[in-house]
Coordinates of C-alpha atoms in Angstrom, one line a residue:
Chain A
M5 CA -190.5 -78.8 53.6
A6 CA -187.7 -76.3 52.8
S7 CA -188.3 -72.7 53.8
L8 CA -190.4 -70.8 51.3
L9 CA -187.4 -68.5 50.8
D10 CA -185.2 -71.4 49.6
F11 CA -187.3 -72.1 46.4
S12 CA -185.7 -71.1 43.1
L13 CA -188.0 -69.4 40.6
V14 CA -188.4 -72.6 38.7
D15 CA -189.2 -74.7 41.9
A16 CA -191.5 -72.1 43.3
R17 CA -193.4 -72.0 40.0
A18 CA -193.8 -75.8 40.1
A19 CA -194.9 -75.7 43.8
L20 CA -197.5 -72.9 42.9
A21 CA -198.8 -74.9 39.9
A22 CA -199.2 -78.0 42.1
R23 CA -201.0 -75.8 44.7
E24 CA -198.5 -76.9 47.4
I25 CA -198.0 -73.3 48.3
S26 CA -199.9 -70.1 47.5
S27 CA -198.5 -66.9 46.0
V28 CA -199.8 -65.0 49.1
E29 CA -197.8 -67.3 51.4
L30 CA -194.7 -67.0 49.3
T31 CA -195.1 -63.3 48.9
R32 CA -195.7 -62.8 52.7
A33 CA -192.5 -64.7 53.4
Y34 CA -190.6 -62.3 51.2
I35 CA -192.2 -59.2 52.7
D36 CA -191.2 -60.5 56.1
Q37 CA -187.6 -61.0 54.9
M38 CA -187.5 -57.6 53.3
A39 CA -188.5 -56.1 56.7
A40 CA -185.9 -58.2 58.5
T41 CA -183.1 -57.2 56.2
A42 CA -184.2 -53.6 55.6
G43 CA -180.9 -52.4 57.2
R44 CA -179.0 -53.5 54.0
N45 CA -180.8 -50.8 52.1
A46 CA -181.4 -53.0 49.1
Y47 CA -184.8 -51.4 48.4
I48 CA -185.5 -47.7 47.9
T49 CA -189.3 -48.3 47.9
A50 CA -191.1 -51.4 49.2
T51 CA -194.6 -52.1 47.9
P52 CA -195.9 -54.8 50.2
D53 CA -199.6 -53.9 49.7
K54 CA -199.3 -53.9 46.0
A55 CA -197.4 -57.3 46.3
L56 CA -200.2 -58.9 48.3
A57 CA -202.9 -57.6 46.0
M58 CA -201.0 -59.0 43.0
A59 CA -200.4 -62.3 44.8
E60 CA -204.1 -62.7 45.6
A61 CA -204.9 -62.1 41.9
S62 CA -202.3 -64.7 41.0
D63 CA -203.8 -67.2 43.4
T64 CA -207.2 -66.7 41.8
R65 CA -205.7 -67.4 38.4
L66 CA -203.7 -70.4 39.6
A67 CA -206.8 -71.9 41.3
K68 CA -208.5 -71.9 37.9
G69 CA -205.5 -73.6 36.4
E70 CA -204.5 -70.4 34.6
G71 CA -201.5 -68.2 34.8
G72 CA -198.4 -67.0 32.9
A73 CA -194.8 -68.0 33.0
M74 CA -194.0 -66.0 36.1
E75 CA -197.4 -66.4 37.8
G76 CA -197.4 -65.6 41.5
L77 CA -193.6 -65.2 41.7
P78 CA -192.5 -62.3 43.9
I79 CA -189.7 -60.2 42.3
A80 CA -188.0 -56.9 42.7
I81 CA -187.5 -54.2 40.1
K82 CA -184.4 -52.1 39.8
D83 CA -185.5 -48.5 40.4
L84 CA -184.5 -47.5 36.9
F85 CA -187.6 -49.0 35.4
C86 CA -190.6 -46.7 35.4
T87 CA -193.5 -48.3 37.3
E88 CA -196.9 -46.6 37.0
G89 CA -198.0 -45.0 40.2
V90 CA -194.9 -46.1 42.1
L91 CA -192.0 -43.7 42.9
T92 CA -189.1 -44.1 40.4
T93 CA -185.9 -42.4 41.4
A94 CA -182.9 -43.8 39.3
G95 CA -181.1 -43.4 42.6
S96 CA -180.9 -39.7 42.0
H97 CA -182.0 -36.6 43.9
I98 CA -182.9 -34.9 40.6
L99 CA -185.9 -37.4 40.1
G100 CA -187.1 -36.8 43.7
G101 CA -190.8 -37.5 43.9
F102 CA -191.2 -38.7 40.3
I103 CA -194.3 -41.0 40.0
P104 CA -194.4 -42.3 36.4
P105 CA -197.7 -42.1 34.7
Y106 CA -196.7 -45.2 32.6
E107 CA -195.1 -48.6 33.0
S108 CA -191.9 -49.8 31.3
T109 CA -192.3 -52.5 28.7
V110 CA -190.1 -55.0 30.6
S111 CA -191.9 -54.6 33.9
S112 CA -195.2 -54.6 32.0
N113 CA -194.2 -57.9 30.3
L114 CA -193.4 -59.3 33.7
W115 CA -196.7 -58.3 35.2
A116 CA -198.5 -59.7 32.2
S117 CA -196.8 -63.0 32.8
G118 CA -198.1 -63.0 36.4
A119 CA -195.1 -61.8 38.4
V120 CA -195.7 -60.0 41.7
M121 CA -193.8 -56.8 42.5
L122 CA -192.1 -56.5 46.0
G123 CA -190.6 -53.1 45.4
K124 CA -188.0 -51.0 43.7
T125 CA -184.3 -51.7 44.4
N126 CA -181.4 -49.4 45.1
L127 CA -178.8 -48.7 42.4
D128 CA -175.9 -46.4 41.6
E129 CA -177.2 -42.9 40.6
F130 CA -178.4 -43.3 37.0
A131 CA -176.7 -46.7 37.0
M132 CA -173.3 -45.0 37.0
G133 CA -171.1 -47.0 39.3
S134 CA -169.8 -50.4 40.2
A135 CA -170.4 -50.5 44.0
N136 CA -173.8 -48.9 44.5
V137 CA -172.1 -46.2 46.5
T138 CA -173.2 -43.3 44.3
S139 CA -176.9 -43.7 45.1
Y140 CA -178.6 -40.6 46.6
Y141 CA -180.5 -43.1 48.8
G142 CA -177.2 -44.4 50.4
P143 CA -175.1 -47.5 49.9
V144 CA -176.3 -51.1 49.8
E145 CA -174.8 -53.7 52.0
N146 CA -173.8 -57.1 50.4
P147 CA -175.3 -59.9 52.5
W148 CA -171.9 -61.6 52.3
R149 CA -169.1 -60.9 54.8
S150 CA -165.5 -61.9 54.5
T151 CA -163.9 -64.3 56.9
D152 CA -160.9 -62.1 57.6
A153 CA -162.9 -58.9 58.4
P154 CA -166.4 -60.1 59.3
D155 CA -167.4 -56.7 60.8
K156 CA -166.8 -54.8 57.6
K157 CA -169.8 -54.1 55.4
R158 CA -169.1 -54.9 51.8
V159 CA -170.5 -53.4 48.6
P160 CA -172.8 -55.5 46.5
G161 CA -171.3 -54.3 43.2
G162 CA -173.2 -52.0 40.9
S163 CA -175.0 -50.5 39.4
S164 CA -177.7 -53.2 40.0
G165 CA -176.5 -53.5 43.6
G166 CA -179.8 -53.5 45.4
S167 CA -181.2 -56.1 43.0
A168 CA -178.2 -58.4 43.6
A169 CA -178.2 -57.9 47.4
A170 CA -182.0 -58.6 47.5
V171 CA -181.7 -61.8 45.6
A172 CA -178.6 -63.1 47.5
G173 CA -180.2 -62.1 50.8
R174 CA -183.6 -63.7 50.1
A175 CA -185.4 -60.4 50.0
A176 CA -186.6 -61.2 46.5
L177 CA -187.0 -64.4 44.6
A178 CA -185.4 -62.7 41.5
A179 CA -184.9 -59.1 40.3
T180 CA -184.5 -57.1 37.2
G181 CA -181.2 -55.4 36.5
T182 CA -179.8 -53.3 33.7
D183 CA -176.3 -53.6 32.3
T184 CA -174.5 -50.8 30.4
G185 CA -170.9 -51.9 31.0
G186 CA -171.4 -54.7 33.5
S187 CA -174.1 -53.5 35.9
I188 CA -175.8 -56.9 36.0
R189 CA -172.9 -59.3 35.7
Q190 CA -170.4 -57.6 38.2
P191 CA -172.9 -57.3 41.1
A192 CA -174.0 -60.9 40.4
S193 CA -170.4 -62.0 40.8
F194 CA -170.0 -59.9 44.0
C195 CA -173.2 -61.3 45.6
G196 CA -172.9 -65.0 44.5
I197 CA -175.9 -65.0 42.2
V198 CA -176.6 -65.4 38.4
G199 CA -176.8 -62.3 36.3
M200 CA -177.6 -62.3 32.6
K201 CA -177.3 -59.5 30.1
P202 CA -179.0 -60.5 26.9
T203 CA -178.0 -59.4 23.4
Y204 CA -178.5 -55.6 22.9
G205 CA -182.0 -55.1 21.7
R206 CA -183.5 -58.3 23.3
C207 CA -185.3 -56.4 26.1
S208 CA -187.1 -53.1 25.3
R209 CA -185.5 -50.0 26.7
W210 CA -188.9 -48.2 26.7
G211 CA -189.6 -46.9 30.1
I212 CA -186.1 -47.6 31.5
V213 CA -184.4 -44.4 32.6
A214 CA -181.8 -43.9 29.9
F215 CA -178.0 -43.9 30.7
A216 CA -176.2 -44.8 27.5
S217 CA -178.7 -45.8 24.9
S218 CA -176.4 -47.8 22.6
L219 CA -175.3 -49.9 25.5
D220 CA -178.2 -50.1 28.0
Q221 CA -179.8 -53.5 28.2
A222 CA -182.1 -55.1 30.8
G223 CA -181.8 -58.6 32.1
P224 CA -182.6 -61.0 35.0
M225 CA -180.8 -61.5 38.3
T226 CA -181.6 -64.8 39.8
R227 CA -180.2 -67.7 41.9
T228 CA -179.9 -70.2 39.1
V229 CA -179.2 -70.3 35.4
S230 CA -182.6 -72.0 34.8
D231 CA -184.3 -69.1 36.7
A232 CA -182.5 -66.6 34.5
A233 CA -183.7 -68.4 31.3
L234 CA -187.3 -68.4 32.6
M235 CA -187.3 -64.8 33.6
L236 CA -185.5 -63.6 30.5
G237 CA -188.2 -65.3 28.4
A238 CA -190.8 -63.2 30.3
M239 CA -188.9 -59.9 30.0
A240 CA -187.8 -60.0 26.3
G241 CA -189.6 -59.4 23.1
H242 CA -189.9 -57.0 20.2
D243 CA -191.3 -53.6 21.1
P244 CA -192.2 -51.0 18.5
K245 CA -191.9 -48.3 21.2
D246 CA -188.1 -48.9 21.3
S247 CA -186.6 -48.3 17.8
T248 CA -183.6 -50.5 18.6
S249 CA -185.7 -53.4 19.9
A250 CA -184.8 -56.6 18.1
A251 CA -187.2 -58.9 16.3
E252 CA -184.8 -61.9 16.0
P253 CA -186.4 -65.0 17.5
M254 CA -184.9 -66.3 20.8
A255 CA -183.8 -69.9 21.0
D256 CA -185.8 -72.2 23.2
L257 CA -183.8 -71.6 26.4
S258 CA -185.4 -74.4 28.3
A259 CA -184.2 -76.8 25.6
A260 CA -180.7 -75.2 25.8
L261 CA -180.7 -75.9 29.5
G262 CA -181.2 -79.5 28.9
Q263 CA -178.3 -79.8 26.6
D264 CA -174.8 -80.6 27.8
V265 CA -171.7 -78.9 26.4
K266 CA -170.3 -81.9 24.5
G267 CA -168.9 -80.7 21.3
M268 CA -169.2 -77.0 22.1
R269 CA -166.1 -75.0 21.3
I270 CA -165.3 -72.6 24.2
G271 CA -162.9 -69.8 23.6
V272 CA -160.4 -68.6 26.3
P273 CA -159.1 -65.1 25.4
A274 CA -155.4 -64.6 26.2
E275 CA -155.9 -60.8 26.8
Y276 CA -158.2 -61.4 29.8
R277 CA -155.2 -62.7 31.8
M278 CA -154.1 -59.3 33.0
D279 CA -151.2 -58.0 35.0
G280 CA -152.0 -57.7 38.6
M281 CA -155.0 -59.9 38.5
P282 CA -155.4 -61.8 41.8
R283 CA -154.1 -65.3 41.5
E284 CA -157.2 -66.8 42.9
I285 CA -159.3 -65.4 40.1
D286 CA -156.8 -66.8 37.6
A287 CA -157.0 -70.2 39.4
L288 CA -160.8 -70.1 39.4
W289 CA -160.8 -69.3 35.7
S290 CA -158.5 -72.3 35.0
Q291 CA -160.9 -74.4 37.1
G292 CA -163.8 -73.3 35.0
I293 CA -161.9 -74.2 31.8
Q294 CA -161.3 -77.7 33.3
W295 CA -164.9 -78.1 34.3
L296 CA -166.1 -77.4 30.7
R297 CA -163.4 -79.6 29.3
D298 CA -164.4 -82.5 31.6
A299 CA -168.0 -81.9 30.5
G300 CA -167.0 -82.6 26.9
A301 CA -166.4 -79.1 25.5
E302 CA -163.4 -78.3 23.3
I303 CA -161.3 -75.5 24.7
V304 CA -159.8 -73.1 22.2
D305 CA -157.2 -70.4 22.8
I306 CA -158.4 -67.2 21.2
S307 CA -157.2 -63.6 20.9
L308 CA -159.2 -60.5 21.4
P309 CA -156.4 -58.0 20.7
H310 CA -158.3 -54.7 21.5
T311 CA -159.5 -55.8 24.9
K312 CA -157.3 -53.3 26.8
Y313 CA -158.9 -50.4 24.8
A314 CA -162.4 -51.3 25.8
L315 CA -162.6 -49.4 29.1
P316 CA -161.2 -46.1 27.7
T317 CA -163.5 -46.5 24.7
Y318 CA -166.5 -47.0 27.0
Y319 CA -165.6 -44.0 29.1
I320 CA -166.0 -41.8 26.0
I321 CA -169.1 -43.4 24.5
A322 CA -171.1 -43.9 27.7
P323 CA -170.5 -40.4 29.1
A324 CA -171.2 -38.9 25.7
E325 CA -174.6 -40.6 25.5
A326 CA -175.3 -39.9 29.1
S327 CA -174.6 -36.2 28.8
S328 CA -177.1 -36.1 26.0
N329 CA -179.7 -38.3 27.7
L330 CA -179.5 -36.4 31.0
A331 CA -180.1 -33.1 29.3
R332 CA -183.8 -33.8 29.9
Y333 CA -183.4 -33.1 33.7
D334 CA -184.0 -29.4 33.7
G335 CA -186.3 -28.8 36.6
V336 CA -189.3 -28.2 34.3
R337 CA -191.1 -31.4 33.7
Y338 CA -190.4 -33.7 36.7
G339 CA -188.4 -34.0 39.8
L340 CA -186.3 -31.4 41.6
R341 CA -186.3 -27.7 40.8
V342 CA -183.9 -25.2 42.4
D343 CA -185.0 -21.7 41.6
G344 CA -182.7 -19.1 40.1
D345 CA -183.0 -15.5 38.8
S346 CA -183.3 -16.6 35.2
L347 CA -184.3 -19.8 33.3
A348 CA -180.7 -20.6 32.6
E349 CA -179.8 -20.2 36.2
M350 CA -182.7 -22.4 37.3
Y351 CA -181.4 -25.1 35.0
A352 CA -177.8 -24.9 36.3
N353 CA -178.9 -24.7 40.0
T354 CA -181.2 -27.7 39.6
R355 CA -178.7 -29.8 37.8
G356 CA -175.8 -28.7 40.1
E357 CA -177.8 -29.7 43.2
G358 CA -179.7 -32.7 41.7
F359 CA -176.9 -34.7 40.2
G360 CA -174.2 -36.3 42.4
P361 CA -170.4 -36.0 41.8
E362 CA -170.0 -39.1 39.6
V363 CA -172.9 -38.2 37.4
Q364 CA -171.6 -34.6 37.1
R365 CA -168.2 -35.9 36.2
R366 CA -169.6 -38.1 33.4
I367 CA -171.8 -35.3 32.1
M368 CA -168.7 -33.0 32.0
I369 CA -166.6 -35.7 30.2
G370 CA -169.5 -36.3 27.8
T371 CA -170.1 -32.7 27.1
Y372 CA -166.4 -32.1 26.4
V373 CA -165.9 -35.1 24.0
L374 CA -169.0 -34.1 22.0
S375 CA -168.0 -30.4 21.9
A376 CA -167.0 -28.6 18.7
G377 CA -163.4 -29.4 17.8
Y378 CA -163.1 -32.5 20.0
Y379 CA -165.8 -34.7 18.5
D380 CA -163.5 -36.4 16.0
A381 CA -160.6 -36.8 18.4
Y382 CA -162.7 -38.5 21.1
Y383 CA -166.2 -39.6 20.1
L384 CA -165.5 -40.7 16.5
K385 CA -162.2 -42.3 17.6
A386 CA -164.1 -44.3 20.3
Q387 CA -166.7 -45.4 17.8
K388 CA -163.9 -46.7 15.5
V389 CA -162.2 -48.6 18.3
R390 CA -165.6 -49.9 19.2
A391 CA -165.8 -51.4 15.7
L392 CA -162.4 -53.0 16.2
I393 CA -163.5 -54.5 19.5
R394 CA -166.6 -55.9 17.8
R395 CA -164.5 -57.3 15.0
D396 CA -162.2 -59.1 17.5
F397 CA -165.3 -60.9 18.8
D398 CA -166.7 -61.6 15.3
L399 CA -163.4 -63.2 14.3
A400 CA -163.3 -65.3 17.5
F401 CA -166.9 -66.5 17.0
E402 CA -165.9 -67.9 13.6
T403 CA -164.1 -70.7 15.6
V404 CA -165.8 -70.8 18.9
D405 CA -169.4 -71.1 20.2
A406 CA -168.9 -69.3 23.5
I407 CA -166.2 -67.5 25.4
L408 CA -165.3 -68.1 29.1
T409 CA -163.7 -65.3 31.2
P410 CA -163.7 -64.1 34.8
T411 CA -166.6 -61.7 35.6
A412 CA -164.8 -59.2 37.7
P413 CA -161.1 -58.6 38.7
S414 CA -161.8 -58.9 42.5
D415 CA -164.3 -60.1 45.1
A416 CA -166.6 -57.7 46.9
F417 CA -164.6 -54.8 48.5
A418 CA -165.6 -53.0 51.6
I419 CA -167.9 -49.9 51.5
G420 CA -165.6 -46.9 51.3
E421 CA -162.8 -48.6 49.4
N422 CA -161.9 -47.7 45.8
E423 CA -163.5 -44.3 46.1
D424 CA -160.4 -42.2 46.0
D425 CA -159.9 -42.5 42.3
P426 CA -162.7 -42.8 39.7
I427 CA -160.5 -44.9 37.4
K428 CA -160.0 -47.5 40.1
M429 CA -163.8 -47.9 40.3
Y430 CA -164.0 -48.1 36.5
L431 CA -161.6 -51.0 36.4
N432 CA -164.2 -53.2 38.1
D433 CA -165.8 -53.6 34.7
V434 CA -162.6 -54.5 32.7
F435 CA -164.0 -58.0 31.8
T436 CA -167.6 -57.0 31.2
V437 CA -167.3 -53.8 29.2
P438 CA -165.9 -55.4 26.0
A439 CA -169.0 -57.5 25.4
S440 CA -171.2 -54.5 26.2
L441 CA -169.5 -52.5 23.5
A442 CA -170.0 -55.4 21.1
G443 CA -173.7 -55.9 22.1
L444 CA -173.1 -59.6 23.0
P445 CA -175.1 -61.6 25.5
G446 CA -173.4 -62.8 28.6
V447 CA -174.0 -64.4 31.9
S448 CA -172.2 -64.4 35.2
V449 CA -172.4 -67.7 37.1
P450 CA -171.3 -68.0 40.8
V451 CA -168.7 -70.7 40.9
G452 CA -166.6 -70.4 44.0
L453 CA -165.3 -68.4 47.0
S454 CA -162.2 -66.3 47.4
A455 CA -159.7 -67.1 50.1
R456 CA -161.6 -64.7 52.4
G457 CA -164.9 -66.4 51.7
L458 CA -166.5 -64.1 49.2
P459 CA -168.3 -65.2 46.0
L460 CA -166.6 -65.1 42.6
G461 CA -168.3 -65.5 39.3
L462 CA -167.2 -66.6 35.8
Q463 CA -168.6 -65.1 32.7
V464 CA -169.9 -66.8 29.5
L465 CA -170.2 -64.7 26.4
G466 CA -172.1 -65.7 23.2
R467 CA -172.7 -64.6 19.7
M468 CA -175.2 -61.9 18.9
F469 CA -178.7 -63.3 19.6
D470 CA -177.3 -66.6 20.8
E471 CA -178.5 -66.7 24.4
G472 CA -179.0 -70.4 23.9
S473 CA -175.2 -71.1 24.0
V474 CA -174.7 -68.7 26.9
V475 CA -177.3 -70.5 29.0
R476 CA -176.0 -74.0 27.9
A477 CA -172.4 -73.3 29.0
G478 CA -173.6 -71.3 32.0
R479 CA -175.6 -74.3 33.2
A480 CA -172.6 -76.6 32.7
L481 CA -170.5 -74.3 35.0
E482 CA -173.3 -74.2 37.6
L483 CA -173.6 -78.0 37.6
A484 CA -169.8 -78.5 37.9
A485 CA -169.3 -75.8 40.6
G486 CA -172.2 -76.7 42.8
F487 CA -172.0 -73.3 44.4
D488 CA -174.2 -72.8 47.5
V489 CA -176.2 -69.7 46.7
S490 CA -178.0 -69.9 50.1
A491 CA -174.9 -69.5 52.2
A492 CA -175.1 -65.7 52.8
A493 CA -178.8 -65.8 53.5
R494 CA -178.3 -68.6 56.1
E495 CA -175.6 -66.8 58.0
G496 CA -177.1 -63.3 57.6
Chain B
M21 CA -154.1 -32.2 26.0
S22 CA -155.1 -31.0 29.4
L23 CA -157.9 -28.8 30.6
D24 CA -157.5 -25.6 32.5
K25 CA -159.8 -24.1 35.0
A26 CA -161.4 -21.7 32.5
T27 CA -162.1 -24.6 30.1
V28 CA -163.7 -26.7 32.8
A29 CA -165.9 -23.7 33.8
S30 CA -167.0 -23.3 30.2
I31 CA -167.8 -27.0 29.9
A32 CA -169.9 -26.7 33.1
T33 CA -171.8 -23.8 31.4
L34 CA -172.4 -25.8 28.3
A35 CA -173.6 -28.7 30.5
R36 CA -175.8 -26.3 32.5
L37 CA -174.2 -27.4 35.8
R38 CA -173.6 -25.0 38.5
V39 CA -170.2 -25.9 39.9
P40 CA -169.2 -24.0 43.0
D41 CA -165.8 -22.4 42.9
D42 CA -164.3 -24.7 45.5
R43 CA -165.3 -27.7 43.4
L44 CA -163.8 -26.3 40.2
E45 CA -160.2 -26.9 41.0
P46 CA -160.6 -30.6 42.1
M47 CA -162.8 -31.2 39.0
V48 CA -160.0 -30.0 36.7
D49 CA -157.7 -32.7 38.2
E50 CA -160.4 -35.4 38.1
L51 CA -161.2 -34.7 34.4
N52 CA -157.6 -34.4 33.4
N53 CA -156.9 -37.7 35.1
I54 CA -159.7 -39.4 33.2
L55 CA -158.9 -37.8 29.9
G56 CA -155.2 -38.7 30.3
W57 CA -156.2 -42.3 30.7
I58 CA -158.5 -42.2 27.7
E59 CA -155.6 -40.8 25.7
Q60 CA -154.2 -44.3 25.2
L61 CA -156.7 -44.8 22.4
S62 CA -154.4 -42.7 20.2
E63 CA -152.1 -45.8 19.9
V64 CA -154.8 -47.6 17.9
D65 CA -154.6 -47.2 14.2
T66 CA -158.2 -46.5 13.0
D67 CA -157.4 -44.8 9.7
T68 CA -159.3 -47.4 7.7
V69 CA -162.0 -48.3 10.2
A70 CA -165.6 -47.2 9.9
P71 CA -167.2 -46.0 13.2
L72 CA -169.7 -48.4 14.8
A73 CA -172.9 -46.8 15.9
S74 CA -175.3 -49.8 15.9
V75 CA -174.3 -53.2 17.2
T76 CA -177.3 -55.1 15.7
G77 CA -176.8 -53.7 12.2
H78 CA -180.5 -53.0 12.0
S79 CA -181.6 -49.9 10.2
L80 CA -184.0 -47.7 12.2
P81 CA -187.6 -48.5 11.5
L82 CA -190.0 -46.0 10.0
R83 CA -193.6 -45.5 11.0
E84 CA -196.4 -43.2 10.0
D85 CA -196.1 -39.8 11.5
V86 CA -199.4 -39.9 13.3
V87 CA -200.6 -39.2 16.9
T88 CA -200.8 -42.5 18.7
D89 CA -201.2 -41.3 22.3
G90 CA -202.0 -38.2 24.4
G91 CA -204.9 -36.0 25.2
Y92 CA -204.3 -36.0 29.0
P93 CA -202.3 -32.9 29.8
D94 CA -203.0 -33.3 33.6
R95 CA -201.3 -36.7 33.7
V96 CA -198.4 -35.4 31.6
T97 CA -197.8 -32.4 33.8
A98 CA -198.6 -34.1 37.1
N99 CA -194.9 -34.5 38.0
A100 CA -194.0 -30.9 37.1
P101 CA -192.6 -28.7 39.8
E102 CA -194.9 -26.0 38.5
S103 CA -197.7 -26.2 36.0
V104 CA -200.5 -23.9 35.0
H105 CA -203.6 -24.6 32.9
G106 CA -202.1 -27.9 31.5
F107 CA -198.8 -26.2 30.7
Y108 CA -195.3 -26.4 32.3
A109 CA -194.4 -23.1 34.0
V110 CA -190.9 -21.7 34.0
P111 CA -189.3 -18.5 35.2
K112 CA -190.0 -15.5 32.9
V113 CA -187.7 -15.6 29.8
V114 CA -188.8 -12.5 28.0
E115 CA -188.6 -9.1 29.7

């Protein structure tokens, strides 16, 4: 029998249902692997006792032939989701010691479907970053090493870097992530796993520590596309507690997985072929186009003319919303307090000490672009360009069913690189941010290795609420690529 | 346009962030660098474009304005750095 850690979510579910393995056995195997790989710092908080108690309860239900869609499956939760009674940090010093008295809707849905919680994963502070290096709890190490510099520790991407590293390194069977500008898809690409951001509104934001509310969206990080479809089904659903939660029904994703791409029209946007893009990424993209063509899809050249404006638009909108959302951290209701001679001084001292440099930078940018006299020039302008970016996609989706692009402009860089200039770090999200601004669903699928042996992903984007096409094309890429998601775990 | 040190200090005050003096100068450069990069949006003609605030096109739902939760001040204030008699406590604001 294969190692317990090699099961995908879907296979583990089948083995549990057939009583070939127990949830306690499976969960113990993951707890052992978490301890063995603790040096990677993928988890901020491990909850082994809670995991075993949940696994025992799952085994009891499974023995009676009961159980939900995720029954007995041990997963990790990004430490941005509030978990009742379990420390929730958002990777920030300012939330030090915060024990939520309530459970986020997404994690609550997962527990209701039978999932087992292994712990809370590391992330960039308030999900602001693309390398997991802004976390107050320290950087996360990618389980993959390059062939040319095998002694160098590499970033897992971000902001859901702990989740990606845990799934790739077999320290979780799957994990939740959140994606504001690429925070699920880019780390999935860096760690050689599948990361899916559903349509904005699919997963409730209630109980997720807010970053940029018009962009934040939760999604699954898994080893296969089928696993992502299964887990998304358990996470998603309309929630009256989130006023932007969507009620649109989701396609039957398991049916979509079974369909091939014959007759699908796949768009290839000219503007994603950028100056200075590494040749191997371009080559991999061409390979992906060929795979889908060979599988029977029709490839259509499309244009998304406002693509180059997506990042600067994002860096107005996201910091603006963040500066407003993060106003709640005032040293009064939770977390850190640094005293001062007056209330105003206490606020400023607390926030000055509690927020790290990247978060402070974004609060400053956000405060400035929303301030009197600059709102129209920056924020309103960005909202207008956002409308144009969305219109580009709407027009493209009149002729195509899905869009294929690279996920990220590079493979995983070493810890310490790209930290000299914030804009360099922001450019990591050049291919993921446009769909975030438009609200569209997307998945990153691992499809190959760079010349130095690091994973690379391709991204499939779909129409609003059309996760079915995303999963369908993603599955076709996965089948054609035959990427070995276990490689890093075996060597590590 | 580019920010000077005094403007950055005043944004920090608006944002309730204590920025130490030795951080102020580097922050001026960092913010100007980012704002200069953002400036490229001025190339885009948006005169006839309506701003996009909601990607789903949904209108915000309304509900009855009634209490649906609560009645447990101890749980609510359990995470407070300082609380007294079921209230949050802050430094004195009125002399």
